[in-house]
Every structure is written in structure tokens, then in C-alpha cells.
Amino acid sequence: DTAVSQTPKYLVTQMGNDKSIKCEQNLGHDTMYWYKQDSKKFLKIMFSYNNKELIINETVPNRFSPKSPDKAHLNLHINSLELGDSAVYFCASSQADRGGYTFGSGTRLTVV
Amino acid sequence: GQNIDQPTEMTATEGAIVQINCTYQTSGFNGLFWYQQHAGEAPTFLSYNVLDGLEEKGRFSSFLSRSKGYSYLLLKELQMKDSASYLCAVRGPNAGKSTFGDGTTLTVKP
């Protein structure tokens, strides 16, 4: 019954690998986001999709590629992982211009 | 862009009242949000202000003054479980995007 679910919860991988994080929401929201929270707990937006269309693409290395097959799903693929990519990645959804975000439980990515 | 300031840390006593301030400078404003984040967990939505004034929700209240670029979150009858990080976030004009402050870590002591 989870509103925003993302998998996996933990991800430990070696430098240079490629990995994906999946996110799904069952709230009927039309906008989904990826945020990165670093070790200093600062939450920074990476991407936003509205009805499968990319509307926000912050200054993120092009090794990060989001994909939204439909408005309930937003996945994040990361190529050639680097040590600095270690962080917690949160998926969130909202009804575009009203209401707050509902966050997923987060994916703790550790690159070794 | 957005610039959001809030204190890094605060400490308060169980049963007391605490006010967490947030100031912002923004090129466009479409609402201010407060979120609570316990250690190791996801942020959860607490409150939303888009018009000036006070919004009350149980033990939590949030105030907004758009002309001053200022908000506060008021927590009453503090409980130990209120120990968490409190994040102020401002939604700009760009399709729902919210910019977050660095968060205020609140410690509630017995």
C-alpha cells in the first residue's frame, strides 16, 4: 500500500559499474522527482517529470539518465559510477503546482 | 534562483515550545513547505503556506510573511519523538520544483 516505493533500499557497488534505481507512485500524481541527499543532509533536485515529460534537468552529469515510461514510474540509471555519487537518492511525487511532496523511502547508494 | 536560510541546530526541552525560523530570497514564489526528517528516514510533509498568516495543524503551526521572505514553524508541547531535522522548502514558478534549505536539527531533551 506504499504511496511512493523505490527499489532497492540499499545499493553497494564498485566504481565504474552501471546501476538503476526504480520508483513507482500510486497516488495519481502527475509530477515525479529525483532528489539527491549528500552526507551533509542537503537535498538537491536532479530531475522532474510531468506526465512523462522531462521538465527539470538540473546541472547533473550526463552519466545520470532518468526515464519515465508512464506517469506512475520514474527510474534513474547511473553509468560509470564514481565515489562522489555515494548519497541517498529520494524519489518524490506531487500534484504539479499544489500540495507537498510525498517521498519514497530512499536508496542509499555506496560506491566503493 | 532561491536562497533559503535556517538555523543549523536547536535544542529544546520536552513539553516546551520551539520556533524554527526560515528566511528566503526567491525569483518567484509559489508556496512554502515544512518537512520533518528523522535520521535515516525520508522527509515527510508537515505544512504548506502560500498566503500570509498562520496555519495550525495540531501541535504544529506554520507562519508566512511573503513581503518579508520569512516563515517559521512552531512546535508546541514538545515530545522526544520530535527530535528530527526540519526542512524549509520554497516552491518556485517552475512546475512544482521545490528548493530545500539545509535543515534545522532539533534535539528535544528530557
PDB file of C-alpha atoms in Angstrom:
ATOM      1  CA  ASP A   1       0.000   0.000   0.000  1.00  0.00           C
ATOM      2  CA  THR A   2       3.073   2.215  -0.086  1.00  0.00           C
ATOM      3  CA  ALA A   3       2.361   5.537  -1.799  1.00  0.00           C
ATOM      4  CA  VAL A   4       5.850   6.053  -3.292  1.00  0.00           C
ATOM      5  CA  SER A   5       8.042   2.998  -3.421  1.00  0.00           C
ATOM      6  CA  GLN A   6      11.602   2.860  -4.632  1.00  0.00           C
ATOM      7  CA  THR A   7      13.969  -0.043  -5.005  1.00  0.00           C
ATOM      8  CA  PRO A   8      16.488  -1.036  -3.963  1.00  0.00           C
ATOM      9  CA  LYS A   9      16.747   0.423  -0.459  1.00  0.00           C
ATOM     10  CA  TYR A  10      20.489  -0.184  -0.297  1.00  0.00           C
ATOM     11  CA  LEU A  11      22.956  -0.424  -3.154  1.00  0.00           C
ATOM     12  CA  VAL A  12      26.665  -1.102  -2.737  1.00  0.00           C
ATOM     13  CA  THR A  13      28.673  -1.240  -5.937  1.00  0.00           C
ATOM     14  CA  GLN A  14      32.131  -0.725  -7.336  1.00  0.00           C
ATOM     15  CA  MET A  15      33.389   2.305  -9.206  1.00  0.00           C
ATOM     16  CA  GLY A  16      32.760   2.128 -12.917  1.00  0.00           C
ATOM     17  CA  ASN A  17      29.631  -0.007 -12.666  1.00  0.00           C
ATOM     18  CA  ASP A  18      26.219   0.914 -14.073  1.00  0.00           C
ATOM     19  CA  LYS A  19      23.167   0.725 -11.817  1.00  0.00           C
ATOM     20  CA  SER A  20      19.466   1.606 -11.845  1.00  0.00           C
ATOM     21  CA  ILE A  21      17.010   2.741  -9.181  1.00  0.00           C
ATOM     22  CA  LYS A  22      13.287   2.302  -9.723  1.00  0.00           C
ATOM     23  CA  CYS A  23      10.416   4.385  -8.402  1.00  0.00           C
ATOM     24  CA  GLU A  24       6.670   3.940  -8.561  1.00  0.00           C
ATOM     25  CA  GLN A  25       3.815   6.002  -7.104  1.00  0.00           C
ATOM     26  CA  ASN A  26       0.164   5.025  -6.708  1.00  0.00           C
ATOM     27  CA  LEU A  27      -1.140   8.445  -5.689  1.00  0.00           C
ATOM     28  CA  GLY A  28      -2.244   9.524  -9.150  1.00  0.00           C
ATOM     29  CA  HIS A  29       0.192  12.458  -9.026  1.00  0.00           C
ATOM     30  CA  ASP A  30       1.291  13.936 -12.336  1.00  0.00           C
ATOM     31  CA  THR A  31       4.805  15.019 -11.346  1.00  0.00           C
ATOM     32  CA  MET A  32       7.718  12.957 -10.110  1.00  0.00           C
ATOM     33  CA  TYR A  33      11.202  13.973  -8.959  1.00  0.00           C
ATOM     34  CA  TRP A  34      14.634  12.665  -8.140  1.00  0.00           C
ATOM     35  CA  TYR A  35      16.490  14.356  -5.297  1.00  0.00           C
ATOM     36  CA  LYS A  36      19.987  13.639  -4.014  1.00  0.00           C
ATOM     37  CA  GLN A  37      20.823  13.992  -0.319  1.00  0.00           C
ATOM     38  CA  ASP A  38      24.519  14.103   0.403  1.00  0.00           C
ATOM     39  CA  SER A  39      26.387  13.365   3.616  1.00  0.00           C
ATOM     40  CA  LYS A  40      25.671  16.889   4.866  1.00  0.00           C
ATOM     41  CA  LYS A  41      21.943  16.173   4.512  1.00  0.00           C
ATOM     42  CA  PHE A  42      21.460  18.788   1.799  1.00  0.00           C
ATOM     43  CA  LEU A  43      18.569  17.851  -0.521  1.00  0.00           C
ATOM     44  CA  LYS A  44      19.184  18.877  -4.113  1.00  0.00           C
ATOM     45  CA  ILE A  45      16.846  18.367  -7.040  1.00  0.00           C
ATOM     46  CA  MET A  46      18.158  16.404 -10.003  1.00  0.00           C
ATOM     47  CA  PHE A  47      15.227  15.806 -12.335  1.00  0.00           C
ATOM     48  CA  SER A  48      11.495  16.301 -12.590  1.00  0.00           C
ATOM     49  CA  TYR A  49       8.967  14.733 -14.937  1.00  0.00           C
ATOM     50  CA  ASN A  50       5.416  15.878 -15.523  1.00  0.00           C
ATOM     51  CA  ASN A  51       3.187  13.346 -17.257  1.00  0.00           C
ATOM     52  CA  LYS A  52       6.244  11.501 -18.665  1.00  0.00           C
ATOM     53  CA  GLU A  53       7.800  14.716 -19.950  1.00  0.00           C
ATOM     54  CA  LEU A  54      11.143  15.968 -18.602  1.00  0.00           C
ATOM     55  CA  ILE A  55      10.614  19.465 -17.199  1.00  0.00           C
ATOM     56  CA  ILE A  56      13.561  19.968 -14.857  1.00  0.00           C
ATOM     57  CA  ASN A  57      17.095  18.854 -15.550  1.00  0.00           C
ATOM     58  CA  GLU A  58      19.461  20.477 -13.086  1.00  0.00           C
ATOM     59  CA  THR A  59      23.197  20.538 -13.546  1.00  0.00           C
ATOM     60  CA  VAL A  60      23.739  16.810 -13.272  1.00  0.00           C
ATOM     61  CA  PRO A  61      26.467  14.797 -15.039  1.00  0.00           C
ATOM     62  CA  ASN A  62      25.108  13.109 -18.140  1.00  0.00           C
ATOM     63  CA  ARG A  63      26.062   9.778 -16.567  1.00  0.00           C
ATOM     64  CA  PHE A  64      22.676  10.148 -14.846  1.00  0.00           C
ATOM     65  CA  SER A  65      19.726   9.403 -17.102  1.00  0.00           C
ATOM     66  CA  PRO A  66      16.132   9.422 -15.916  1.00  0.00           C
ATOM     67  CA  LYS A  67      13.386   7.548 -17.691  1.00  0.00           C
ATOM     68  CA  SER A  68       9.619   7.763 -17.215  1.00  0.00           C
ATOM     69  CA  PRO A  69       7.706   5.021 -19.036  1.00  0.00           C
ATOM     70  CA  ASP A  70       4.420   6.372 -17.659  1.00  0.00           C
ATOM     71  CA  LYS A  71       3.356   8.993 -15.142  1.00  0.00           C
ATOM     72  CA  ALA A  72       3.425   6.500 -12.263  1.00  0.00           C
ATOM     73  CA  HIS A  73       7.038   5.458 -12.797  1.00  0.00           C
ATOM     74  CA  LEU A  74      10.340   7.307 -12.808  1.00  0.00           C
ATOM     75  CA  ASN A  75      13.593   5.376 -12.940  1.00  0.00           C
ATOM     76  CA  LEU A  76      17.160   6.593 -12.625  1.00  0.00           C
ATOM     77  CA  HIS A  77      20.053   4.964 -14.428  1.00  0.00           C
ATOM     78  CA  ILE A  78      23.616   5.836 -13.500  1.00  0.00           C
ATOM     79  CA  ASN A  79      26.565   4.946 -15.722  1.00  0.00           C
ATOM     80  CA  SER A  80      30.229   4.673 -14.744  1.00  0.00           C
ATOM     81  CA  LEU A  81      29.620   5.198 -11.037  1.00  0.00           C
ATOM     82  CA  GLU A  82      32.095   7.380  -9.133  1.00  0.00           C
ATOM     83  CA  LEU A  83      32.918   7.636  -5.437  1.00  0.00           C
ATOM     84  CA  GLY A  84      31.230  11.051  -5.293  1.00  0.00           C
ATOM     85  CA  ASP A  85      27.922   9.522  -6.345  1.00  0.00           C
ATOM     86  CA  SER A  86      27.593   7.963  -2.903  1.00  0.00           C
ATOM     87  CA  ALA A  87      24.490   9.524  -1.339  1.00  0.00           C
ATOM     88  CA  VAL A  88      20.855   8.843  -0.568  1.00  0.00           C
ATOM     89  CA  TYR A  89      18.622   9.241  -3.614  1.00  0.00           C
ATOM     90  CA  PHE A  90      14.985  10.097  -2.960  1.00  0.00           C
ATOM     91  CA  CYS A  91      12.137   9.778  -5.382  1.00  0.00           C
ATOM     92  CA  ALA A  92       9.133  12.022  -4.733  1.00  0.00           C
ATOM     93  CA  SER A  93       5.811  12.849  -6.322  1.00  0.00           C
ATOM     94  CA  SER A  94       3.348  15.712  -6.155  1.00  0.00           C
ATOM     95  CA  GLN A  95       0.397  17.161  -7.978  1.00  0.00           C
ATOM     96  CA  ALA A  96       2.418  19.676 -10.006  1.00  0.00           C
ATOM     97  CA  ASP A  97       1.590  23.062  -8.619  1.00  0.00           C
ATOM     98  CA  ARG A  98      -0.240  22.218  -5.418  1.00  0.00           C
ATOM     99  CA  GLY A  99       0.413  20.189  -2.316  1.00  0.00           C
ATOM    100  CA  GLY A 100       3.652  18.954  -0.846  1.00  0.00           C
ATOM    101  CA  TYR A 101       5.858  16.109  -1.911  1.00  0.00           C
ATOM    102  CA  THR A 102       5.402  12.507  -0.931  1.00  0.00           C
ATOM    103  CA  PHE A 103       8.834  10.925  -0.717  1.00  0.00           C
ATOM    104  CA  GLY A 104       9.902   7.360  -1.238  1.00  0.00           C
ATOM    105  CA  SER A 105      11.960   5.722   1.499  1.00  0.00           C
ATOM    106  CA  GLY A 106      15.227   6.479  -0.278  1.00  0.00           C
ATOM    107  CA  THR A 107      18.028   4.449  -1.850  1.00  0.00           C
ATOM    108  CA  ARG A 108      21.350   4.575  -0.034  1.00  0.00           C
ATOM    109  CA  LEU A 109      24.000   4.229  -2.737  1.00  0.00           C
ATOM    110  CA  THR A 110      27.547   3.449  -1.678  1.00  0.00           C
ATOM    111  CA  VAL A 111      30.257   3.372  -4.329  1.00  0.00           C
ATOM    112  CA  VAL A 112      33.458   1.607  -3.284  1.00  0.00           C
TER     113      VAL A 112
ATOM    114  CA  GLY B   1      17.268  31.262  -8.058  1.00  0.00           C
ATOM    115  CA  GLN B   2      16.372  30.520  -4.476  1.00  0.00           C
ATOM    116  CA  ASN B   3      18.368  31.185  -1.312  1.00  0.00           C
ATOM    117  CA  ILE B   4      17.000  29.686   1.897  1.00  0.00           C
ATOM    118  CA  ASP B   5      18.403  30.164   5.398  1.00  0.00           C
ATOM    119  CA  GLN B   6      17.508  28.356   8.600  1.00  0.00           C
ATOM    120  CA  PRO B   7      19.464  27.684  11.793  1.00  0.00           C
ATOM    121  CA  THR B   8      21.637  24.581  11.739  1.00  0.00           C
ATOM    122  CA  GLU B   9      20.781  23.278  15.192  1.00  0.00           C
ATOM    123  CA  MET B  10      18.353  23.939  18.029  1.00  0.00           C
ATOM    124  CA  THR B  11      17.803  22.332  21.411  1.00  0.00           C
ATOM    125  CA  ALA B  12      14.639  22.445  23.492  1.00  0.00           C
ATOM    126  CA  THR B  13      13.107  20.744  26.497  1.00  0.00           C
ATOM    127  CA  GLU B  14      10.300  18.215  26.467  1.00  0.00           C
ATOM    128  CA  GLY B  15       6.940  19.942  26.961  1.00  0.00           C
ATOM    129  CA  ALA B  16       8.237  23.331  25.828  1.00  0.00           C
ATOM    130  CA  ILE B  17       7.562  25.362  22.677  1.00  0.00           C
ATOM    131  CA  VAL B  18      10.147  25.917  19.948  1.00  0.00           C
ATOM    132  CA  GLN B  19      10.116  28.176  16.896  1.00  0.00           C
ATOM    133  CA  ILE B  20      12.254  27.363  13.856  1.00  0.00           C
ATOM    134  CA  ASN B  21      12.769  30.302  11.508  1.00  0.00           C
ATOM    135  CA  CYS B  22      13.317  30.289   7.769  1.00  0.00           C
ATOM    136  CA  THR B  23      14.168  33.230   5.549  1.00  0.00           C
ATOM    137  CA  TYR B  24      14.265  33.094   1.786  1.00  0.00           C
ATOM    138  CA  GLN B  25      15.085  35.153  -1.273  1.00  0.00           C
ATOM    139  CA  THR B  26      13.392  33.982  -4.419  1.00  0.00           C
ATOM    140  CA  SER B  27      12.906  34.972  -8.033  1.00  0.00           C
ATOM    141  CA  GLY B  28       9.411  33.528  -7.950  1.00  0.00           C
ATOM    142  CA  PHE B  29       7.219  32.176  -5.171  1.00  0.00           C
ATOM    143  CA  ASN B  30       4.578  29.506  -5.313  1.00  0.00           C
ATOM    144  CA  GLY B  31       4.388  28.344  -1.714  1.00  0.00           C
ATOM    145  CA  LEU B  32       6.492  27.424   1.295  1.00  0.00           C
ATOM    146  CA  PHE B  33       6.634  23.961   2.821  1.00  0.00           C
ATOM    147  CA  TRP B  34       7.927  22.445   6.028  1.00  0.00           C
ATOM    148  CA  TYR B  35       9.062  18.831   6.183  1.00  0.00           C
ATOM    149  CA  GLN B  36      10.214  16.649   9.066  1.00  0.00           C
ATOM    150  CA  GLN B  37      13.011  14.142   8.545  1.00  0.00           C
ATOM    151  CA  HIS B  38      14.035  11.630  11.186  1.00  0.00           C
ATOM    152  CA  ALA B  39      17.553  10.217  10.932  1.00  0.00           C
ATOM    153  CA  GLY B  40      17.761   7.529   8.283  1.00  0.00           C
ATOM    154  CA  GLU B  41      14.239   8.155   7.010  1.00  0.00           C
ATOM    155  CA  ALA B  42      12.563  10.085   4.212  1.00  0.00           C
ATOM    156  CA  PRO B  43      11.231  13.619   4.694  1.00  0.00           C
ATOM    157  CA  THR B  44       7.517  13.809   5.490  1.00  0.00           C
ATOM    158  CA  PHE B  45       5.280  16.746   4.684  1.00  0.00           C
ATOM    159  CA  LEU B  46       4.205  18.893   7.657  1.00  0.00           C
ATOM    160  CA  SER B  47       2.698  22.119   6.363  1.00  0.00           C
ATOM    161  CA  TYR B  48       2.112  24.406   3.416  1.00  0.00           C
ATOM    162  CA  ASN B  49       1.699  28.181   3.302  1.00  0.00           C
ATOM    163  CA  VAL B  50       1.017  30.167   0.164  1.00  0.00           C
ATOM    164  CA  LEU B  51      -0.801  33.153   1.691  1.00  0.00           C
ATOM    165  CA  ASP B  52       0.363  35.309   4.581  1.00  0.00           C
ATOM    166  CA  GLY B  53      -0.657  34.192   8.025  1.00  0.00           C
ATOM    167  CA  LEU B  54      -0.711  31.267  10.361  1.00  0.00           C
ATOM    168  CA  GLU B  55      -1.702  27.703   9.511  1.00  0.00           C
ATOM    169  CA  GLU B  56      -2.363  25.470  12.503  1.00  0.00           C
ATOM    170  CA  LYS B  57      -2.338  21.700  12.496  1.00  0.00           C
ATOM    171  CA  GLY B  58      -2.439  20.109  15.923  1.00  0.00           C
ATOM    172  CA  ARG B  59       0.796  20.755  17.826  1.00  0.00           C
ATOM    173  CA  PHE B  60       2.421  22.249  14.731  1.00  0.00           C
ATOM    174  CA  SER B  61       1.803  25.685  13.235  1.00  0.00           C
ATOM    175  CA  SER B  62       3.475  27.468  10.352  1.00  0.00           C
ATOM    176  CA  PHE B  63       3.546  31.178   9.616  1.00  0.00           C
ATOM    177  CA  LEU B  64       4.362  33.042   6.414  1.00  0.00           C
ATOM    178  CA  SER B  65       5.122  36.653   5.564  1.00  0.00           C
ATOM    179  CA  ARG B  66       5.721  36.962   1.830  1.00  0.00           C
ATOM    180  CA  SER B  67       6.737  40.628   1.990  1.00  0.00           C
ATOM    181  CA  LYS B  68       9.480  39.781   4.498  1.00  0.00           C
ATOM    182  CA  GLY B  69      10.505  36.494   2.889  1.00  0.00           C
ATOM    183  CA  TYR B  70      10.033  34.850   6.272  1.00  0.00           C
ATOM    184  CA  SER B  71       8.412  31.775   7.725  1.00  0.00           C
ATOM    185  CA  TYR B  72       8.503  29.920  10.987  1.00  0.00           C
ATOM    186  CA  LEU B  73       7.463  26.507  12.212  1.00  0.00           C
ATOM    187  CA  LEU B  74       6.118  26.430  15.765  1.00  0.00           C
ATOM    188  CA  LEU B  75       6.114  23.172  17.674  1.00  0.00           C
ATOM    189  CA  LYS B  76       4.149  23.062  20.929  1.00  0.00           C
ATOM    190  CA  GLU B  77       4.181  20.545  23.797  1.00  0.00           C
ATOM    191  CA  LEU B  78       7.426  19.082  22.535  1.00  0.00           C
ATOM    192  CA  GLN B  79       7.864  15.337  22.708  1.00  0.00           C
ATOM    193  CA  MET B  80      11.041  13.304  22.492  1.00  0.00           C
ATOM    194  CA  LYS B  81       9.897  11.945  19.118  1.00  0.00           C
ATOM    195  CA  ASP B  82      10.007  15.491  17.716  1.00  0.00           C
ATOM    196  CA  SER B  83      13.807  15.238  17.663  1.00  0.00           C
ATOM    197  CA  ALA B  84      14.462  15.383  13.920  1.00  0.00           C
ATOM    198  CA  SER B  85      15.631  17.625  11.106  1.00  0.00           C
ATOM    199  CA  TYR B  86      13.113  20.233   9.934  1.00  0.00           C
ATOM    200  CA  LEU B  87      13.404  21.325   6.322  1.00  0.00           C
ATOM    201  CA  CYS B  88      12.063  24.570   4.907  1.00  0.00           C
ATOM    202  CA  ALA B  89      11.353  24.393   1.173  1.00  0.00           C
ATOM    203  CA  VAL B  90      10.220  27.052  -1.279  1.00  0.00           C
ATOM    204  CA  ARG B  91       8.391  26.207  -4.465  1.00  0.00           C
ATOM    205  CA  GLY B  92       9.335  28.437  -7.352  1.00  0.00           C
ATOM    206  CA  PRO B  93       7.472  29.116 -10.568  1.00  0.00           C
ATOM    207  CA  ASN B  94       8.941  26.111 -12.353  1.00  0.00           C
ATOM    208  CA  ALA B  95       6.316  23.405 -12.404  1.00  0.00           C
ATOM    209  CA  GLY B  96       6.339  22.208  -8.818  1.00  0.00           C
ATOM    210  CA  LYS B  97      10.081  22.284  -8.196  1.00  0.00           C
ATOM    211  CA  SER B  98      10.926  22.943  -4.537  1.00  0.00           C
ATOM    212  CA  THR B  99      14.286  24.169  -3.296  1.00  0.00           C
ATOM    213  CA  PHE B 100      15.204  22.982   0.192  1.00  0.00           C
ATOM    214  CA  GLY B 101      17.082  24.718   2.967  1.00  0.00           C
ATOM    215  CA  ASP B 102      19.863  22.846   4.700  1.00  0.00           C
ATOM    216  CA  GLY B 103      17.542  21.835   7.530  1.00  0.00           C
ATOM    217  CA  THR B 104      17.460  22.536  11.267  1.00  0.00           C
ATOM    218  CA  THR B 105      18.368  19.653  13.540  1.00  0.00           C
ATOM    219  CA  LEU B 106      16.151  19.844  16.623  1.00  0.00           C
ATOM    220  CA  THR B 107      17.126  17.932  19.742  1.00  0.00           C
ATOM    221  CA  VAL B 108      14.472  17.550  22.431  1.00  0.00           C
ATOM    222  CA  LYS B 109      15.877  16.839  25.890  1.00  0.00           C
ATOM    223  CA  PRO B 110      14.026  15.447  28.903  1.00  0.00           C
TER     224      PRO B 110
END
